[in-house]
Amino acid sequence: MVREKVRVATRTLQWKCVESRIDSKRFYYGRFILSPLMKGQAETIGIAMRRALLGEIEGTCITRAKSEKIPHEYSTIIGIQESVHEILMNLKEIVLRSNLYGTCNASICVKGPRYVTAQDIVLPPSVEIIDNTQYIASLTEPIDFCIGLQIERNRGYRIKTSNNFQNGNYPIDAIFMPVRNANHSIHYYGNEKQEILFLEIWTNGSLTPEEALHEASRNLIDLFIPFLHVEEENLPFEGNQHISTLPIFTLHDRLTKLRKNKEKIELKSLFIDQSELCPRIYNCLKSSNIHTLLDFLKKSREDLMKIEHFCIEDVKQIRSILEKRFEIDLPKTKIH
């Protein structure tokens, strides 16, 4: 087991593994932290990461057994201690790791008397067994035990259906999830204004908790990529009204692009929550119905000074951001 003292970063967002252990070949544990986070962010990230860890990571498992000598799932075979159903349940528990795409075939062909374990499965090169000692069946007599297997890589959980039992093919409940469990918790500090997110991950050994964290993060990001490629075009709504899609770049990138192309800046579609204003100033502006950059420029410095809880330093900060990031100065008089 590895333990490290938790040190809270105060400037840049960082993650670290603070505990890791291997309880067995099929049971890995890892505990991670992410900090520093603003209030509310830990819950947002924690919920999303838990769902991604449990539902978005692909795994490999045996999904079907094939044997023409087996009459039905609940039959017994002379010379085999287990029933067919028990053998299928044991095959369900075999943990595999692969870079497989789609399905492939494997097989078991041994002669008794002997124990049959995962080591007896003949696999394609793209698949490996995590624990060769996993038990499958016990042959009590000198009989041949030969079955074909179908292996598949997928995600989530798939339950077998009764109508799939045909021609000696027996589907197996498929648990494709390498992550067996995931929890998150939150620690508050700095007068509860900042948070540390703790993530606990248990895996079946086909992935380490750190690998699972990386893969879940990539898959979660991939789900949001389409939003970064939305074309800026008008969308029709009821009543023949039209609105423009929200800008997909940061406020600074959007203004820079428009200036280079000598286009008119659509100030009304540039929102103040895309700037670097501190939460207090942002909340003051929102309470005064200032939501976009155009709303900014409709207010003079004197107008801003009339906002409740506003001071001259706040006006200076706004002016500095406008000049530094957008090359725009706060007007002394209103823009109509």
mmCIF file of C-alpha atoms in Angstrom:
data_model
loop_
_atom_site.group_PDB
_atom_site.id
_atom_site.type_symbol
_atom_site.label_atom_id
_atom_site.label_comp_id
_atom_site.label_asym_id
_atom_site.label_seq_id
_atom_site.Cartn_x
_atom_site.Cartn_y
_atom_site.Cartn_z
ATOM 1 C CA MET A 1 0.000 0.000 0.000
ATOM 2 C CA VAL A 2 1.193 3.496 -0.843
ATOM 3 C CA ARG A 3 0.153 6.537 1.180
ATOM 4 C CA GLU A 4 1.131 10.159 0.657
ATOM 5 C CA LYS A 5 0.398 13.222 2.704
ATOM 6 C CA VAL A 6 -2.276 15.412 1.132
ATOM 7 C CA ARG A 7 -0.921 18.819 0.192
ATOM 8 C CA VAL A 8 -3.425 21.414 -0.991
ATOM 9 C CA ALA A 9 -2.391 23.405 -4.051
ATOM 10 C CA THR A 10 -3.302 27.070 -3.831
ATOM 11 C CA ARG A 11 -2.662 28.291 -7.371
ATOM 12 C CA THR A 12 -3.044 25.654 -10.077
ATOM 13 C CA LEU A 13 -5.553 22.804 -10.283
ATOM 14 C CA GLN A 14 -3.742 19.535 -9.581
ATOM 15 C CA TRP A 15 -4.587 15.883 -9.039
ATOM 16 C CA LYS A 16 -2.647 13.264 -7.109
ATOM 17 C CA CYS A 17 -2.938 9.621 -6.086
ATOM 18 C CA VAL A 18 -2.823 9.589 -2.281
ATOM 19 C CA GLU A 19 -3.442 5.881 -1.725
ATOM 20 C CA SER A 20 -3.143 2.740 -3.853
ATOM 21 C CA ARG A 21 -3.189 -0.940 -3.106
ATOM 22 C CA ILE A 22 -3.591 -4.332 -4.771
ATOM 23 C CA ASP A 23 -5.705 -6.641 -2.615
ATOM 24 C CA SER A 24 -5.621 -9.435 -5.222
ATOM 25 C CA LYS A 25 -5.134 -9.908 -8.970
ATOM 26 C CA ARG A 26 -8.787 -8.991 -9.440
ATOM 27 C CA PHE A 27 -9.177 -6.241 -6.859
ATOM 28 C CA TYR A 28 -7.317 -2.927 -7.195
ATOM 29 C CA TYR A 29 -7.994 0.210 -5.170
ATOM 30 C CA GLY A 30 -6.959 3.827 -5.691
ATOM 31 C CA ARG A 31 -7.761 7.114 -3.961
ATOM 32 C CA PHE A 32 -7.188 10.426 -5.723
ATOM 33 C CA ILE A 33 -7.580 14.120 -4.952
ATOM 34 C CA LEU A 34 -8.230 17.122 -7.151
ATOM 35 C CA SER A 35 -7.691 20.642 -5.790
ATOM 36 C CA PRO A 36 -8.113 23.536 -5.306
ATOM 37 C CA LEU A 37 -11.726 23.843 -6.461
ATOM 38 C CA MET A 38 -14.225 26.637 -5.990
ATOM 39 C CA LYS A 39 -17.342 25.946 -3.966
ATOM 40 C CA GLY A 40 -19.710 23.648 -5.862
ATOM 41 C CA GLN A 41 -17.180 22.458 -8.443
ATOM 42 C CA ALA A 42 -16.207 19.288 -6.563
ATOM 43 C CA GLU A 43 -19.785 17.983 -6.612
ATOM 44 C CA THR A 44 -20.112 18.735 -10.337
ATOM 45 C CA ILE A 45 -16.889 16.915 -11.215
ATOM 46 C CA GLY A 46 -17.466 14.077 -8.748
ATOM 47 C CA ILE A 47 -20.896 13.126 -10.104
ATOM 48 C CA ALA A 48 -19.733 13.284 -13.730
ATOM 49 C CA MET A 49 -16.565 11.271 -13.066
ATOM 50 C CA ARG A 50 -18.399 8.544 -11.147
ATOM 51 C CA ARG A 51 -20.862 8.059 -14.008
ATOM 52 C CA ALA A 52 -18.040 8.044 -16.560
ATOM 53 C CA LEU A 53 -16.012 5.544 -14.527
ATOM 54 C CA LEU A 54 -18.933 3.133 -14.200
ATOM 55 C CA GLY A 55 -20.574 3.587 -17.582
ATOM 56 C CA GLU A 56 -18.125 4.908 -20.182
ATOM 57 C CA ILE A 57 -15.085 2.629 -19.875
ATOM 58 C CA GLU A 58 -14.917 -0.433 -22.109
ATOM 59 C CA GLY A 59 -14.064 -3.886 -20.843
ATOM 60 C CA THR A 60 -13.604 -7.401 -22.247
ATOM 61 C CA CYS A 61 -15.422 -10.553 -21.196
ATOM 62 C CA ILE A 62 -16.784 -13.907 -22.365
ATOM 63 C CA THR A 63 -20.266 -13.412 -23.788
ATOM 64 C CA ARG A 64 -21.129 -16.843 -25.208
ATOM 65 C CA ALA A 65 -20.269 -20.541 -24.851
ATOM 66 C CA LYS A 66 -20.746 -23.066 -27.670
ATOM 67 C CA SER A 67 -21.079 -26.843 -27.485
ATOM 68 C CA GLU A 68 -23.315 -29.127 -29.496
ATOM 69 C CA LYS A 69 -23.085 -31.819 -26.794
ATOM 70 C CA ILE A 70 -24.921 -29.722 -24.200
ATOM 71 C CA PRO A 71 -28.713 -30.212 -24.413
ATOM 72 C CA HIS A 72 -29.693 -27.183 -22.303
ATOM 73 C CA GLU A 73 -28.286 -24.715 -19.767
ATOM 74 C CA TYR A 74 -29.461 -26.578 -16.652
ATOM 75 C CA SER A 75 -28.306 -30.025 -17.759
ATOM 76 C CA THR A 76 -25.550 -32.052 -16.112
ATOM 77 C CA ILE A 77 -22.763 -33.944 -17.840
ATOM 78 C CA ILE A 78 -21.395 -37.255 -16.580
ATOM 79 C CA GLY A 79 -17.846 -36.798 -15.388
ATOM 80 C CA ILE A 80 -18.196 -33.070 -14.619
ATOM 81 C CA GLN A 81 -18.881 -32.005 -11.058
ATOM 82 C CA GLU A 82 -20.632 -28.731 -11.971
ATOM 83 C CA SER A 83 -23.847 -28.280 -13.931
ATOM 84 C CA VAL A 84 -23.732 -26.413 -17.234
ATOM 85 C CA HIS A 85 -25.289 -23.370 -15.529
ATOM 86 C CA GLU A 86 -22.535 -23.311 -12.887
ATOM 87 C CA ILE A 87 -19.858 -23.531 -15.578
ATOM 88 C CA LEU A 88 -21.420 -20.568 -17.418
ATOM 89 C CA MET A 89 -21.459 -18.562 -14.196
ATOM 90 C CA ASN A 90 -17.767 -19.323 -13.657
ATOM 91 C CA LEU A 91 -16.979 -18.236 -17.214
ATOM 92 C CA LYS A 92 -18.848 -14.988 -16.522
ATOM 93 C CA GLU A 93 -16.346 -14.154 -13.749
ATOM 94 C CA ILE A 94 -13.220 -14.564 -15.910
ATOM 95 C CA VAL A 95 -11.389 -11.215 -16.079
ATOM 96 C CA LEU A 96 -9.806 -10.346 -19.425
ATOM 97 C CA ARG A 97 -7.864 -7.431 -20.824
ATOM 98 C CA SER A 98 -7.635 -6.591 -24.529
ATOM 99 C CA ASN A 99 -7.369 -3.986 -27.262
ATOM 100 C CA LEU A 100 -10.001 -5.938 -29.145
ATOM 101 C CA TYR A 101 -12.510 -4.306 -31.501
ATOM 102 C CA GLY A 102 -15.763 -6.246 -31.818
ATOM 103 C CA THR A 103 -15.713 -9.991 -31.067
ATOM 104 C CA CYS A 104 -13.285 -12.888 -31.375
ATOM 105 C CA ASN A 105 -13.282 -16.608 -30.656
ATOM 106 C CA ALA A 106 -11.498 -18.656 -28.000
ATOM 107 C CA SER A 107 -11.733 -22.244 -26.819
ATOM 108 C CA ILE A 108 -11.150 -24.764 -24.053
ATOM 109 C CA CYS A 109 -10.222 -28.347 -24.883
ATOM 110 C CA VAL A 110 -8.824 -30.510 -22.067
ATOM 111 C CA LYS A 111 -9.045 -34.134 -20.862
ATOM 112 C CA GLY A 112 -9.930 -35.195 -17.332
ATOM 113 C CA PRO A 113 -9.670 -35.971 -14.575
ATOM 114 C CA ARG A 114 -8.417 -32.493 -13.597
ATOM 115 C CA TYR A 115 -9.454 -28.982 -12.617
ATOM 116 C CA VAL A 116 -10.261 -26.617 -15.459
ATOM 117 C CA THR A 117 -9.090 -23.033 -14.854
ATOM 118 C CA ALA A 118 -8.735 -19.812 -16.844
ATOM 119 C CA GLN A 119 -5.220 -20.944 -17.791
ATOM 120 C CA ASP A 120 -6.804 -23.586 -20.052
ATOM 121 C CA ILE A 121 -8.507 -20.998 -22.277
ATOM 122 C CA VAL A 122 -6.814 -20.696 -25.680
ATOM 123 C CA LEU A 123 -6.968 -16.987 -26.544
ATOM 124 C CA PRO A 124 -6.078 -14.853 -29.570
ATOM 125 C CA PRO A 125 -2.939 -12.683 -29.163
ATOM 126 C CA SER A 126 -4.999 -9.516 -28.586
ATOM 127 C CA VAL A 127 -6.527 -10.870 -25.346
ATOM 128 C CA GLU A 128 -4.887 -11.728 -22.033
ATOM 129 C CA ILE A 129 -6.139 -13.302 -18.811
ATOM 130 C CA ILE A 130 -5.693 -11.318 -15.606
ATOM 131 C CA ASP A 131 -5.902 -14.263 -13.183
ATOM 132 C CA ASN A 132 -5.009 -17.704 -14.584
ATOM 133 C CA THR A 133 -6.143 -19.424 -11.388
ATOM 134 C CA GLN A 134 -9.845 -18.563 -11.806
ATOM 135 C CA TYR A 135 -11.831 -21.767 -11.444
ATOM 136 C CA ILE A 136 -14.147 -23.049 -14.215
ATOM 137 C CA ALA A 137 -14.975 -26.729 -13.608
ATOM 138 C CA SER A 138 -13.784 -30.020 -12.128
ATOM 139 C CA LEU A 139 -13.517 -33.095 -14.375
ATOM 140 C CA THR A 140 -13.904 -36.239 -12.223
ATOM 141 C CA GLU A 141 -13.511 -38.813 -15.025
ATOM 142 C CA PRO A 142 -11.263 -39.218 -18.105
ATOM 143 C CA ILE A 143 -13.563 -37.355 -20.483
ATOM 144 C CA ASP A 144 -12.907 -34.724 -23.113
ATOM 145 C CA PHE A 145 -14.119 -31.234 -22.204
ATOM 146 C CA CYS A 146 -14.268 -29.031 -25.301
ATOM 147 C CA ILE A 147 -16.249 -25.805 -25.671
ATOM 148 C CA GLY A 148 -15.988 -22.747 -27.866
ATOM 149 C CA LEU A 149 -16.116 -19.237 -26.436
ATOM 150 C CA GLN A 150 -17.009 -15.855 -27.845
ATOM 151 C CA ILE A 151 -15.145 -12.859 -26.421
ATOM 152 C CA GLU A 152 -16.323 -9.293 -26.832
ATOM 153 C CA ARG A 153 -15.179 -5.814 -25.865
ATOM 154 C CA ASN A 154 -17.928 -3.353 -24.983
ATOM 155 C CA ARG A 155 -19.176 -1.197 -22.111
ATOM 156 C CA GLY A 156 -21.899 -1.399 -19.493
ATOM 157 C CA TYR A 157 -23.878 -4.510 -18.607
ATOM 158 C CA ARG A 158 -25.802 -6.838 -20.907
ATOM 159 C CA ILE A 159 -28.282 -9.430 -19.646
ATOM 160 C CA LYS A 160 -28.768 -12.634 -21.597
ATOM 161 C CA THR A 161 -32.209 -13.352 -23.038
ATOM 162 C CA SER A 162 -33.878 -16.762 -23.098
ATOM 163 C CA ASN A 163 -34.531 -16.702 -26.866
ATOM 164 C CA ASN A 164 -30.781 -16.689 -27.582
ATOM 165 C CA PHE A 165 -30.351 -20.335 -26.512
ATOM 166 C CA GLN A 166 -30.133 -22.210 -29.803
ATOM 167 C CA ASN A 167 -27.896 -24.611 -31.727
ATOM 168 C CA GLY A 168 -25.675 -25.230 -28.718
ATOM 169 C CA ASN A 169 -24.985 -21.490 -28.217
ATOM 170 C CA TYR A 170 -25.386 -20.262 -24.673
ATOM 171 C CA PRO A 171 -25.194 -16.497 -24.020
ATOM 172 C CA ILE A 172 -23.631 -15.324 -20.772
ATOM 173 C CA ASP A 173 -24.494 -12.203 -18.789
ATOM 174 C CA ALA A 174 -21.803 -9.718 -19.808
ATOM 175 C CA ILE A 175 -20.266 -7.340 -17.272
ATOM 176 C CA PHE A 176 -18.014 -5.161 -19.408
ATOM 177 C CA MET A 177 -17.240 -2.691 -16.588
ATOM 178 C CA PRO A 178 -13.602 -2.766 -15.402
ATOM 179 C CA VAL A 179 -14.538 -0.380 -12.572
ATOM 180 C CA ARG A 180 -16.451 -2.289 -9.909
ATOM 181 C CA ASN A 181 -17.238 0.714 -7.742
ATOM 182 C CA ALA A 182 -16.484 4.437 -7.536
ATOM 183 C CA ASN A 183 -17.205 6.980 -4.816
ATOM 184 C CA HIS A 184 -16.514 10.670 -4.346
ATOM 185 C CA SER A 185 -16.359 12.865 -1.275
ATOM 186 C CA ILE A 186 -15.633 16.545 -0.653
ATOM 187 C CA HIS A 187 -13.409 18.270 1.893
ATOM 188 C CA TYR A 188 -13.900 21.989 2.566
ATOM 189 C CA TYR A 189 -11.212 24.439 3.675
ATOM 190 C CA GLY A 190 -10.502 28.165 3.670
ATOM 191 C CA ASN A 191 -13.735 29.098 5.473
ATOM 192 C CA GLU A 192 -15.496 26.564 3.215
ATOM 193 C CA LYS A 193 -14.806 28.713 0.149
ATOM 194 C CA GLN A 194 -12.556 26.104 -1.472
ATOM 195 C CA GLU A 195 -12.924 22.368 -1.909
ATOM 196 C CA ILE A 196 -10.875 19.220 -2.391
ATOM 197 C CA LEU A 197 -12.452 16.379 -4.355
ATOM 198 C CA PHE A 198 -11.624 12.826 -3.251
ATOM 199 C CA LEU A 199 -12.245 9.998 -5.736
ATOM 200 C CA GLU A 200 -12.146 6.326 -4.727
ATOM 201 C CA ILE A 201 -11.925 3.718 -7.502
ATOM 202 C CA TRP A 202 -12.098 -0.081 -7.302
ATOM 203 C CA THR A 203 -11.260 -2.096 -10.446
ATOM 204 C CA ASN A 204 -11.235 -5.780 -11.428
ATOM 205 C CA GLY A 205 -7.535 -5.754 -12.316
ATOM 206 C CA SER A 206 -7.923 -5.361 -16.079
ATOM 207 C CA LEU A 207 -7.212 -1.655 -15.512
ATOM 208 C CA THR A 208 -5.460 0.058 -12.643
ATOM 209 C CA PRO A 209 -7.496 2.787 -10.906
ATOM 210 C CA GLU A 210 -5.176 5.404 -12.448
ATOM 211 C CA GLU A 211 -5.716 3.985 -15.949
ATOM 212 C CA ALA A 212 -9.464 3.970 -15.332
ATOM 213 C CA LEU A 213 -9.330 7.610 -14.210
ATOM 214 C CA HIS A 214 -7.454 8.643 -17.364
ATOM 215 C CA GLU A 215 -9.780 6.717 -19.684
ATOM 216 C CA ALA A 216 -12.946 7.997 -17.999
ATOM 217 C CA SER A 217 -11.642 11.563 -18.277
ATOM 218 C CA ARG A 218 -10.917 11.159 -21.999
ATOM 219 C CA ASN A 219 -14.329 9.631 -22.650
ATOM 220 C CA LEU A 220 -16.051 12.392 -20.703
ATOM 221 C CA ILE A 221 -14.226 15.060 -22.709
ATOM 222 C CA ASP A 222 -15.140 13.303 -25.964
ATOM 223 C CA LEU A 223 -18.822 13.586 -25.069
ATOM 224 C CA PHE A 224 -18.521 17.383 -24.976
ATOM 225 C CA ILE A 225 -16.390 17.832 -28.113
ATOM 226 C CA PRO A 226 -19.458 18.211 -30.418
ATOM 227 C CA PHE A 227 -20.401 21.378 -28.541
ATOM 228 C CA LEU A 228 -17.054 22.879 -29.605
ATOM 229 C CA HIS A 229 -17.929 22.487 -33.285
ATOM 230 C CA VAL A 230 -21.389 24.018 -33.395
ATOM 231 C CA GLU A 231 -21.721 26.222 -36.480
ATOM 232 C CA GLU A 232 -22.813 29.781 -35.818
ATOM 233 C CA GLU A 233 -26.071 29.983 -37.666
ATOM 234 C CA ASN A 234 -29.612 31.071 -36.950
ATOM 235 C CA LEU A 235 -31.962 28.467 -35.514
ATOM 236 C CA PRO A 236 -35.724 28.729 -36.173
ATOM 237 C CA PHE A 237 -38.124 28.812 -33.247
ATOM 238 C CA GLU A 238 -41.890 29.123 -32.930
ATOM 239 C CA GLY A 239 -43.362 32.447 -33.889
ATOM 240 C CA ASN A 240 -40.761 32.933 -36.645
ATOM 241 C CA GLN A 241 -38.298 34.207 -34.066
ATOM 242 C CA HIS A 242 -34.584 33.584 -34.506
ATOM 243 C CA ILE A 243 -31.669 33.620 -32.129
ATOM 244 C CA SER A 244 -27.954 33.088 -32.729
ATOM 245 C CA THR A 245 -26.130 30.102 -31.293
ATOM 246 C CA LEU A 246 -23.898 30.868 -28.330
ATOM 247 C CA PRO A 247 -20.235 31.580 -29.139
ATOM 248 C CA ILE A 248 -18.060 28.498 -28.764
ATOM 249 C CA PHE A 249 -14.806 30.317 -28.050
ATOM 250 C CA THR A 250 -13.707 32.277 -25.013
ATOM 251 C CA LEU A 251 -14.549 35.944 -25.025
ATOM 252 C CA HIS A 252 -10.961 36.854 -25.843
ATOM 253 C CA ASP A 253 -10.677 34.365 -28.727
ATOM 254 C CA ARG A 254 -14.019 35.488 -30.137
ATOM 255 C CA LEU A 255 -13.071 39.191 -30.198
ATOM 256 C CA THR A 256 -9.626 38.455 -31.633
ATOM 257 C CA LYS A 257 -11.104 36.421 -34.473
ATOM 258 C CA LEU A 258 -13.682 39.084 -35.303
ATOM 259 C CA ARG A 259 -11.077 41.842 -35.335
ATOM 260 C CA LYS A 260 -8.834 39.878 -37.708
ATOM 261 C CA ASN A 261 -11.696 39.290 -40.102
ATOM 262 C CA LYS A 262 -12.771 42.931 -39.822
ATOM 263 C CA GLU A 263 -16.232 41.816 -38.828
ATOM 264 C CA LYS A 264 -18.670 43.628 -36.604
ATOM 265 C CA ILE A 265 -18.380 42.526 -32.999
ATOM 266 C CA GLU A 266 -21.617 41.008 -31.775
ATOM 267 C CA LEU A 267 -21.339 42.438 -28.311
ATOM 268 C CA LYS A 268 -24.716 41.149 -27.225
ATOM 269 C CA SER A 269 -23.558 37.529 -27.583
ATOM 270 C CA LEU A 270 -20.432 37.984 -25.433
ATOM 271 C CA PHE A 271 -21.326 37.221 -21.816
ATOM 272 C CA ILE A 272 -19.645 38.532 -18.690
ATOM 273 C CA ASP A 273 -19.334 35.060 -17.199
ATOM 274 C CA GLN A 274 -16.668 34.400 -19.860
ATOM 275 C CA SER A 275 -14.408 37.070 -18.419
ATOM 276 C CA GLU A 276 -12.069 37.031 -15.411
ATOM 277 C CA LEU A 277 -14.257 39.008 -13.033
ATOM 278 C CA CYS A 278 -14.208 37.943 -9.412
ATOM 279 C CA PRO A 279 -17.438 36.369 -8.087
ATOM 280 C CA ARG A 280 -18.431 39.443 -6.054
ATOM 281 C CA ILE A 281 -18.209 41.856 -9.017
ATOM 282 C CA TYR A 282 -19.907 39.311 -11.286
ATOM 283 C CA ASN A 283 -22.838 38.950 -8.860
ATOM 284 C CA CYS A 284 -23.181 42.728 -8.520
ATOM 285 C CA LEU A 285 -23.348 43.127 -12.302
ATOM 286 C CA LYS A 286 -25.870 40.318 -12.684
ATOM 287 C CA SER A 287 -28.090 41.871 -10.014
ATOM 288 C CA SER A 288 -28.046 45.108 -12.058
ATOM 289 C CA ASN A 289 -29.100 43.260 -15.255
ATOM 290 C CA ILE A 290 -25.644 43.472 -16.829
ATOM 291 C CA HIS A 291 -25.219 40.154 -18.605
ATOM 292 C CA THR A 292 -23.241 40.843 -21.788
ATOM 293 C CA LEU A 293 -20.406 43.035 -22.975
ATOM 294 C CA LEU A 294 -22.966 45.215 -24.704
ATOM 295 C CA ASP A 295 -24.641 45.762 -21.332
ATOM 296 C CA PHE A 296 -21.208 46.821 -20.043
ATOM 297 C CA LEU A 297 -20.765 49.420 -22.717
ATOM 298 C CA LYS A 298 -24.240 50.837 -22.201
ATOM 299 C CA LYS A 299 -23.145 51.892 -18.724
ATOM 300 C CA SER A 300 -20.833 54.773 -17.972
ATOM 301 C CA ARG A 301 -18.366 54.747 -15.111
ATOM 302 C CA GLU A 302 -20.801 56.873 -13.136
ATOM 303 C CA ASP A 303 -23.569 54.327 -13.733
ATOM 304 C CA LEU A 304 -21.400 51.534 -12.428
ATOM 305 C CA MET A 305 -20.538 53.520 -9.305
ATOM 306 C CA LYS A 306 -24.251 53.653 -8.494
ATOM 307 C CA ILE A 307 -24.469 49.858 -8.230
ATOM 308 C CA GLU A 308 -24.914 48.649 -4.674
ATOM 309 C CA HIS A 309 -21.693 47.366 -3.032
ATOM 310 C CA PHE A 310 -19.633 48.694 -5.980
ATOM 311 C CA CYS A 311 -16.500 50.815 -5.447
ATOM 312 C CA ILE A 312 -13.919 52.659 -7.518
ATOM 313 C CA GLU A 313 -11.529 49.685 -7.333
ATOM 314 C CA ASP A 314 -14.144 47.492 -8.985
ATOM 315 C CA VAL A 315 -14.469 49.966 -11.869
ATOM 316 C CA LYS A 316 -10.675 49.980 -12.234
ATOM 317 C CA GLN A 317 -10.612 46.178 -12.382
ATOM 318 C CA ILE A 318 -13.291 46.106 -15.086
ATOM 319 C CA ARG A 319 -11.469 48.767 -17.086
ATOM 320 C CA SER A 320 -8.198 46.832 -16.786
ATOM 321 C CA ILE A 321 -9.820 43.616 -18.089
ATOM 322 C CA LEU A 322 -11.439 45.417 -21.007
ATOM 323 C CA GLU A 323 -8.172 47.078 -21.996
ATOM 324 C CA LYS A 324 -5.958 44.045 -21.452
ATOM 325 C CA ARG A 325 -8.081 41.311 -22.999
ATOM 326 C CA PHE A 326 -10.387 43.079 -25.428
ATOM 327 C CA GLU A 327 -8.647 46.362 -26.273
ATOM 328 C CA ILE A 328 -11.822 48.190 -25.276
ATOM 329 C CA ASP A 329 -12.034 51.054 -22.807
ATOM 330 C CA LEU A 330 -15.012 51.652 -20.548
ATOM 331 C CA PRO A 331 -16.779 54.734 -21.934
ATOM 332 C CA LYS A 332 -17.368 57.844 -19.880
ATOM 333 C CA THR A 333 -20.826 58.150 -21.362
ATOM 334 C CA LYS A 334 -23.438 55.558 -22.344
ATOM 335 C CA ILE A 335 -23.436 53.766 -25.689
ATOM 336 C CA HIS A 336 -26.929 53.870 -27.189
#
